[in-house]
Short mmCIF file of C-alpha atoms and ligand atoms in Angstrom, two decimals:
data_model
loop_
_atom_site.label_atom_id
_atom_site.label_comp_id
_atom_site.label_asym_id
_atom_site.label_seq_id
_atom_site.Cartn_x
_atom_site.Cartn_y
_atom_site.Cartn_z
CA MET M 1 100.50 89.76 73.60
CA THR M 2 99.57 91.26 70.23
CA ASP M 3 98.24 95.09 70.22
CA THR M 4 94.73 93.23 68.52
CA LEU M 5 93.29 92.49 72.06
CA ASP M 6 89.23 91.31 71.67
CA ILE M 7 87.55 93.73 73.93
CA LYS M 8 83.48 93.33 73.58
CA ILE M 9 82.66 97.19 73.85
CA THR M 10 79.10 98.16 75.06
CA LYS M 11 79.09 102.14 75.58
CA ILE M 12 77.08 103.83 78.12
CA ALA M 13 73.53 104.73 76.78
CA ALA M 14 73.75 108.48 77.88
CA SER M 15 76.71 109.76 79.31
CA ARG M 16 77.42 110.78 83.37
CA LEU M 17 79.73 113.45 82.07
CA ALA M 18 77.71 116.78 81.89
CA GLU M 19 76.53 116.38 85.31
CA THR M 20 79.30 115.33 87.00
CA ASP M 21 80.72 118.53 89.52
CA PHE M 22 83.97 118.48 88.35
CA SER M 23 84.70 121.53 91.32
CA ASN M 24 83.38 118.55 94.10
CA LEU M 25 85.57 115.08 93.37
CA PRO M 26 85.94 113.75 96.87
CA PHE M 27 88.37 111.11 96.57
CA GLY M 28 86.76 107.32 94.83
CA LYS M 29 82.99 108.65 94.88
CA VAL M 30 82.85 109.77 91.74
CA PHE M 31 83.27 107.00 88.41
CA ALA M 32 83.77 107.73 84.71
CA ASP M 33 80.93 105.98 82.34
CA HIS M 34 82.78 102.38 81.64
CA MET M 35 84.57 100.08 84.08
CA PHE M 36 86.67 96.69 82.38
CA MET M 37 86.19 93.27 83.43
CA ALA M 38 87.83 90.49 82.50
CA ASP M 39 87.34 86.32 84.09
CA TYR M 40 89.87 83.63 84.69
CA ALA M 41 88.40 80.11 84.21
CA ASP M 42 90.03 77.16 83.03
CA GLY M 43 93.50 78.38 83.56
CA GLU M 44 92.81 81.07 81.16
CA TRP M 45 91.83 84.93 80.79
CA LYS M 46 88.81 85.33 78.73
CA ASN M 47 85.38 87.65 78.40
CA PHE M 48 87.61 90.72 77.66
CA GLU M 49 84.86 93.37 78.17
CA ILE M 50 84.36 97.44 79.07
CA LEU M 51 81.01 98.40 79.86
CA PRO M 52 78.36 100.76 81.76
CA TYR M 53 80.06 101.30 85.22
CA GLY M 54 77.47 99.56 87.67
CA PRO M 55 76.93 96.78 90.04
CA ILE M 56 77.85 93.10 88.87
CA SER M 57 76.04 90.11 90.31
CA LEU M 58 77.92 88.01 92.34
CA SER M 59 77.59 84.46 94.26
CA PRO M 60 77.57 85.28 98.15
CA ALA M 61 79.67 82.58 99.27
CA ILE M 62 82.60 83.72 96.66
CA SER M 63 85.69 83.50 98.49
CA ALA M 64 86.87 86.99 98.12
CA LEU M 65 84.31 88.19 100.81
CA HIS M 66 85.32 85.09 103.44
CA TYR M 67 88.97 84.47 103.30
CA GLY M 68 89.66 87.95 100.87
CA GLN M 69 91.68 86.33 98.02
CA SER M 70 91.10 90.24 96.68
CA PHE M 71 93.82 93.03 96.17
CA PHE M 72 94.16 96.13 94.34
CA GLU M 73 96.63 98.51 92.28
CA GLY M 74 96.12 102.33 92.61
CA ILE M 75 97.44 104.35 89.36
CA LYS M 76 96.60 107.91 87.70
CA ALA M 77 96.36 109.26 84.05
CA TYR M 78 96.87 112.98 83.35
CA LYS M 79 95.39 115.31 80.59
CA HIS M 80 98.06 117.71 79.24
CA ALA M 81 98.03 121.08 78.41
CA ASP M 82 97.70 119.49 74.42
CA GLY M 83 95.08 117.17 74.96
CA LYS M 84 97.26 114.13 74.92
CA VAL M 85 96.86 111.60 77.90
CA SER M 86 99.62 109.98 79.71
CA ILE M 87 99.23 107.48 82.43
CA PHE M 88 102.32 107.16 85.12
CA ARG M 89 104.66 104.11 84.87
CA PRO M 90 101.58 101.65 84.60
CA ASP M 91 104.29 98.46 83.80
CA LYS M 92 105.40 99.05 87.44
CA ASN M 93 102.22 98.48 88.93
CA ALA M 94 101.68 95.65 86.36
CA ILE M 95 104.66 93.70 88.23
CA ARG M 96 103.75 94.58 91.30
CA PHE M 97 99.92 93.48 90.48
CA ASN M 98 101.44 89.95 89.98
CA LYS M 99 103.64 90.05 93.02
CA SER M 100 100.57 90.72 95.22
CA ALA M 101 98.42 87.43 93.11
CA ASP M 102 101.36 85.29 93.79
CA ARG M 103 101.05 86.15 97.38
CA LEU M 104 97.46 85.17 97.60
CA CYS M 105 97.46 82.23 95.26
CA MET M 106 95.83 84.01 92.69
CA PRO M 107 96.22 83.97 88.58
CA GLN M 108 99.29 85.90 87.05
CA LEU M 109 97.78 88.98 84.24
CA PRO M 110 100.54 89.36 81.26
CA GLU M 111 102.24 92.55 81.88
CA GLU M 112 101.22 93.55 78.44
CA LEU M 113 97.55 92.60 78.90
CA PHE M 114 97.33 94.60 82.21
CA VAL M 115 98.55 97.76 80.48
CA GLN M 116 96.51 97.29 77.87
CA THR M 117 93.37 97.20 79.21
CA ILE M 118 93.65 99.86 81.66
CA ALA M 119 94.84 102.48 78.51
CA ALA M 120 92.25 100.79 76.32
CA LEU M 121 89.30 101.71 79.37
CA VAL M 122 91.01 105.13 79.91
CA ASP M 123 91.29 106.28 76.00
CA ILE M 124 87.05 105.62 75.96
CA ASP M 125 86.29 108.02 78.93
CA ARG M 126 89.51 110.28 78.18
CA GLU M 127 86.75 113.25 78.45
CA TRP M 128 86.51 112.55 82.23
CA ILE M 129 89.95 113.71 83.32
CA PRO M 130 90.25 116.16 84.81
CA GLY M 131 92.50 118.77 83.03
CA LYS M 132 93.02 121.15 86.24
CA ALA M 133 96.58 121.45 88.51
CA ASN M 134 96.75 118.89 91.12
CA HIS M 135 93.99 117.07 89.55
CA ALA M 136 94.09 113.80 87.45
CA LEU M 137 92.20 110.32 86.72
CA TYR M 138 92.56 107.54 89.40
CA ILE M 139 92.88 104.31 87.50
CA ARG M 140 91.72 101.29 90.38
CA PRO M 141 92.90 97.41 88.85
CA PHE M 142 91.75 94.62 91.09
CA MET M 143 91.45 91.10 91.32
CA PHE M 144 89.26 88.83 93.45
CA ALA M 145 88.04 85.75 93.79
CA THR M 146 84.84 84.11 92.47
CA ASP M 147 84.63 80.66 93.32
CA PRO M 148 80.85 79.69 95.12
CA TYR M 149 82.66 77.84 97.60
CA LEU M 150 83.41 77.96 101.35
CA GLY M 151 86.45 75.89 101.47
CA VAL M 152 89.38 77.21 102.79
CA THR M 153 91.52 76.95 99.37
CA PRO M 154 92.42 78.81 96.48
CA SER M 155 89.80 79.58 93.82
CA ALA M 156 89.62 78.32 90.22
CA THR M 157 88.31 81.25 88.89
CA TYR M 158 88.49 85.17 89.47
CA LYS M 159 87.30 88.56 88.11
CA TYR M 160 89.79 90.98 87.00
CA MET M 161 88.51 94.25 86.60
CA VAL M 162 89.25 98.46 86.48
CA LEU M 163 87.23 101.18 87.55
CA ILE M 164 88.60 105.09 87.01
CA GLY M 165 87.49 108.06 88.06
CA PRO M 166 88.14 111.93 88.52
CA VAL M 167 90.01 112.96 90.97
CA GLY M 168 91.58 116.10 93.10
CA PRO M 169 94.32 116.36 95.56
CA TYR M 170 94.29 113.94 98.56
CA PHE M 171 95.45 115.60 101.25
CA SER M 172 94.73 119.49 101.59
CA LYS M 173 96.86 120.27 104.46
CA PRO M 174 100.21 119.39 106.10
CA LEU M 175 99.63 115.75 108.36
CA ARG M 176 100.37 115.66 111.97
CA VAL M 177 101.18 111.91 111.99
CA LYS M 178 101.75 109.70 115.17
CA VAL M 179 104.54 106.95 115.40
CA GLU M 180 102.17 103.59 116.28
CA THR M 181 103.75 101.51 118.60
CA HIS M 182 101.06 98.92 119.77
CA TYR M 183 99.20 98.17 116.21
CA THR M 184 100.93 96.40 113.13
CA ARG M 185 100.39 96.80 109.67
CA ALA M 186 103.06 93.53 108.22
CA ALA M 187 105.15 91.40 110.32
CA GLU M 188 108.26 89.73 108.27
CA GLY M 189 106.60 86.62 106.18
CA GLY M 190 103.14 88.35 106.02
CA MET M 191 101.89 89.95 103.08
CA GLY M 192 103.03 93.39 103.57
CA TYR M 193 104.39 93.88 100.09
CA ALA M 194 101.10 93.01 98.68
CA LYS M 195 98.34 95.53 97.69
CA ALA M 196 96.47 92.69 99.38
CA ALA M 197 92.60 93.90 100.35
CA GLY M 198 93.15 92.54 104.14
CA ASN M 199 96.14 94.98 105.24
CA TYR M 200 93.58 98.07 104.73
CA GLY M 201 91.04 96.11 106.46
CA ALA M 202 93.28 95.77 109.11
CA SER M 203 94.72 99.17 109.44
CA MET M 204 91.30 101.01 109.89
CA LEU M 205 91.36 100.18 113.91
CA PRO M 206 94.50 102.00 114.66
CA ALA M 207 93.74 105.05 112.02
CA ARG M 208 90.66 105.12 114.00
CA LYS M 209 91.95 105.42 117.20
CA ALA M 210 94.60 108.06 115.88
CA ALA M 211 92.20 110.07 114.15
CA GLU M 212 90.42 110.16 117.37
CA GLU M 213 93.26 111.52 119.29
CA GLY M 214 93.45 114.26 116.70
CA PHE M 215 96.32 112.39 114.42
CA ASP M 216 95.79 112.70 110.68
CA GLN M 217 98.01 109.48 109.49
CA LEU M 218 99.73 107.16 111.23
CA ILE M 219 103.26 105.49 110.80
CA TRP M 220 103.70 102.46 111.39
CA THR M 221 106.79 100.57 113.18
CA ASP M 222 108.66 97.47 112.79
CA ALA M 223 106.61 94.25 114.12
CA LYS M 224 108.87 92.81 116.47
CA GLU M 225 110.43 96.40 118.57
CA HIS M 226 108.39 99.39 116.91
CA LYS M 227 111.57 101.03 117.16
CA TYR M 228 112.05 101.33 113.05
CA ILE M 229 109.54 103.16 110.64
CA GLU M 230 107.68 101.35 107.92
CA GLU M 231 105.48 103.21 106.29
CA MET M 232 102.97 106.46 106.72
CA GLY M 233 99.54 104.71 106.03
CA ALA M 234 99.12 103.89 102.57
CA ALA M 235 102.26 106.14 101.70
CA ASN M 236 105.76 105.11 101.86
CA ALA M 237 107.80 107.49 104.45
CA MET M 238 110.41 109.66 103.26
CA PHE M 239 113.10 111.94 104.55
CA LEU M 240 115.50 114.06 104.31
CA LEU M 241 118.01 113.52 107.00
CA ASP M 242 121.38 115.70 107.30
CA GLY M 243 121.05 116.22 103.55
CA VAL M 244 120.66 112.46 103.08
CA LEU M 245 116.88 110.76 101.80
CA VAL M 246 116.63 107.76 103.56
CA THR M 247 113.42 105.32 103.44
CA ALA M 248 112.72 101.71 104.68
CA GLU M 249 113.92 99.24 102.58
CA ALA M 250 111.06 97.75 100.24
CA LYS M 251 111.01 94.23 101.77
CA ASP M 252 108.34 91.78 102.58
CA THR M 253 107.18 94.68 105.00
CA ILE M 254 107.18 97.74 102.50
CA LEU M 255 105.03 98.35 99.74
CA ASP M 256 107.20 98.69 96.86
CA GLY M 257 105.93 102.26 96.22
CA VAL M 258 106.15 103.12 92.40
CA THR M 259 105.92 107.04 93.95
CA ARG M 260 108.76 106.13 95.88
CA ASP M 261 110.87 104.38 93.12
CA THR M 262 110.19 107.77 91.36
CA VAL M 263 111.45 110.20 94.04
CA ILE M 264 114.72 108.08 94.74
CA ALA M 265 115.50 108.05 91.01
CA LEU M 266 114.59 112.04 91.08
CA ALA M 267 117.20 112.30 93.84
CA LYS M 268 119.62 110.24 92.26
CA ASP M 269 119.57 112.35 89.48
CA TRP M 270 119.92 115.49 91.47
CA GLY M 271 123.06 113.94 93.32
CA ILE M 272 121.78 113.56 97.05
CA PRO M 273 122.61 110.50 98.62
CA VAL M 274 119.83 107.87 98.92
CA GLU M 275 119.74 105.50 101.95
CA GLU M 276 117.57 102.89 101.93
CA ARG M 277 117.77 101.16 105.19
CA LYS M 278 116.31 100.53 108.39
CA VAL M 279 115.32 104.06 109.88
CA SER M 280 114.45 104.32 113.96
CA VAL M 281 111.85 106.62 115.12
CA ALA M 282 114.99 107.35 117.31
CA GLU M 283 116.91 109.33 114.78
CA LEU M 284 114.03 110.92 114.02
CA VAL M 285 113.09 112.56 117.26
CA GLU M 286 116.91 113.65 117.26
CA GLY M 287 116.82 115.16 113.41
CA ALA M 288 113.97 117.14 115.00
CA LYS M 289 115.01 118.18 117.97
CA ASN M 290 118.59 119.21 116.21
CA GLY M 291 117.25 120.43 112.98
CA LYS M 292 118.49 117.73 110.62
CA LEU M 293 115.27 116.38 109.63
CA THR M 294 114.62 118.64 107.22
CA ASP M 295 112.23 117.70 104.91
CA ALA M 296 109.67 114.11 105.95
CA PHE M 297 106.80 113.15 103.54
CA GLY M 298 104.63 110.30 102.60
CA ALA M 299 104.87 109.07 99.34
CA GLY M 300 102.31 107.57 97.27
CA THR M 301 99.88 107.74 93.66
CA ALA M 302 96.58 108.84 95.80
CA ALA M 303 98.17 111.30 98.32
CA THR M 304 101.15 112.20 95.53
CA ILE M 305 103.29 113.97 98.16
CA ALA M 306 102.08 114.14 101.22
CA SER M 307 104.00 116.54 103.51
CA VAL M 308 104.94 116.06 107.54
CA ALA M 309 103.99 118.80 109.92
CA SER M 310 104.67 117.00 113.15
CA ILE M 311 105.65 113.48 114.09
CA SER M 312 103.94 112.56 117.56
CA TYR M 313 105.96 109.61 119.56
CA ASP M 314 105.65 108.73 122.95
CA SER M 315 102.96 111.93 123.80
CA GLU M 316 105.50 114.28 122.65
CA GLU M 317 105.14 115.92 119.42
CA TYR M 318 107.81 117.03 117.01
CA PHE M 319 106.81 119.93 115.05
CA LEU M 320 108.80 119.93 111.47
CA SER M 321 109.74 123.11 109.74
CA ASP M 322 107.21 124.63 107.61
CA PRO M 323 106.38 122.25 104.45
CA ALA M 324 106.62 125.79 102.35
CA THR M 325 109.79 126.20 103.26
CA ARG M 326 110.86 122.81 102.29
CA GLU M 327 113.49 122.75 99.03
CA PHE M 328 113.96 118.92 98.29
CA SER M 329 109.79 117.94 98.20
CA LYS M 330 108.84 121.08 96.75
CA LYS M 331 111.38 120.28 93.93
CA VAL M 332 110.55 116.89 93.91
CA LEU M 333 106.28 117.73 93.23
CA THR M 334 106.94 120.35 90.60
CA THR M 335 109.56 117.67 88.87
CA LEU M 336 106.91 115.59 88.87
CA ASP M 337 104.18 117.54 87.98
CA ASP M 338 105.84 119.07 85.34
CA ILE M 339 106.67 115.24 83.82
CA LYS M 340 103.33 113.96 84.08
CA TYR M 341 101.33 117.21 82.83
CA GLY M 342 104.03 116.82 80.06
CA ARG M 343 105.59 119.95 80.18
CA SER M 344 108.87 118.98 80.40
CA GLU M 345 111.03 115.78 79.21
CA ASP M 346 109.84 112.81 80.17
CA THR M 347 113.58 111.42 80.23
CA HIS M 348 113.29 108.53 82.18
CA GLY M 349 110.20 107.33 80.23
CA TRP M 350 107.59 107.17 82.46
CA ASN M 351 104.86 107.95 80.65
CA TYR M 352 102.46 105.51 78.97
CA MET M 353 101.01 107.83 76.31
CA VAL M 354 97.08 107.07 75.44
C1 PLP U 1 99.71 101.91 97.53
C2 PLP U 1 100.25 102.02 98.54
C3 PLP U 1 101.95 102.35 98.57
C4 PLP U 1 102.16 103.78 97.83
O1 PLP U 1 102.46 103.01 96.59
P1 PLP U 1 102.49 104.16 94.83
O2 PLP U 1 102.81 102.64 94.07
O3 PLP U 1 103.36 105.04 95.08
O4 PLP U 1 101.55 104.07 95.23
C5 PLP U 1 102.48 102.55 99.76
N1 PLP U 1 102.35 102.16 100.83
C6 PLP U 1 101.24 101.25 101.20
C7 PLP U 1 101.03 100.16 101.88
C8 PLP U 1 100.08 101.23 99.57
O5 PLP U 1 99.10 100.72 99.73
#
């Protein structure tokens, strides 16, 4: 791909920016003026277009609706104090985008194209990026099947789109989480490693049941024995156990999170041992009891670093240390924020400048 990407641009007649309440930004409900759209047909990507955000017209027979050929990504862009804008590690999301596409028999999108189209859209709506602490522009790239055909077979046509919108903090307080030992998010051989739309539809009933019991989030366990920790809602579960950062290995039931990878890189920078391995519920419960579980959090782009207040298992609730006193996750959060908002040197080259 060259840098002369040919995108047709139709600007909105009147920006909605002035009438948008930036002091009230519920996650995923506020969209910027423009969106990106492209079509896949005849074996190639075409019709690159940036246009005003709004409804699009589709056949009700598209296989995305009937058979779930649909997946997405989640990325954030940040505004620095000097007005510069950066996108956090979009190259990683580009790779994962294609892993998801592959699992769902959907076409690959060249990585440069993914990054360039996102950057072009963010650039057009850069005024929409909040300058406030804990705020960002959320970027939602997605692809779905558009053949108007009810046969259970991969579609020949697809749309790739990108929506963007300003967001504030996702969780407002430390989370009471429940270890799920009945429902399963992903099984070996399944599609847990893909950001497939269907994975999230399947998670809603167990999440609702947990919410009815008063919990904020679930911790998923392995499908076979329900003994090992997998993920926390739509974030990777990470723990500091006896001074070691432990998290589930990013195999086929685990979404290989960019935040997870970033936290691991920081821990290694700081000389903290990291173990990507099977993490049993039993050792966490033991750690909660004997005080060796000194940190626990969900790591994800939307949630950032979401502290776990308590872990419930088998009708027993284990409270952890006060999140305000946790050195590791606090240091991760400040270090990450300093890099994302351009306050400290980006030694890993994580910021993609727009
Ligand atoms: C998106 C997601 C994550 C977090 O990934 P990031 O790249 O850090 O945003 C973790 N688990 C699941 C199931 C997810 O959908």
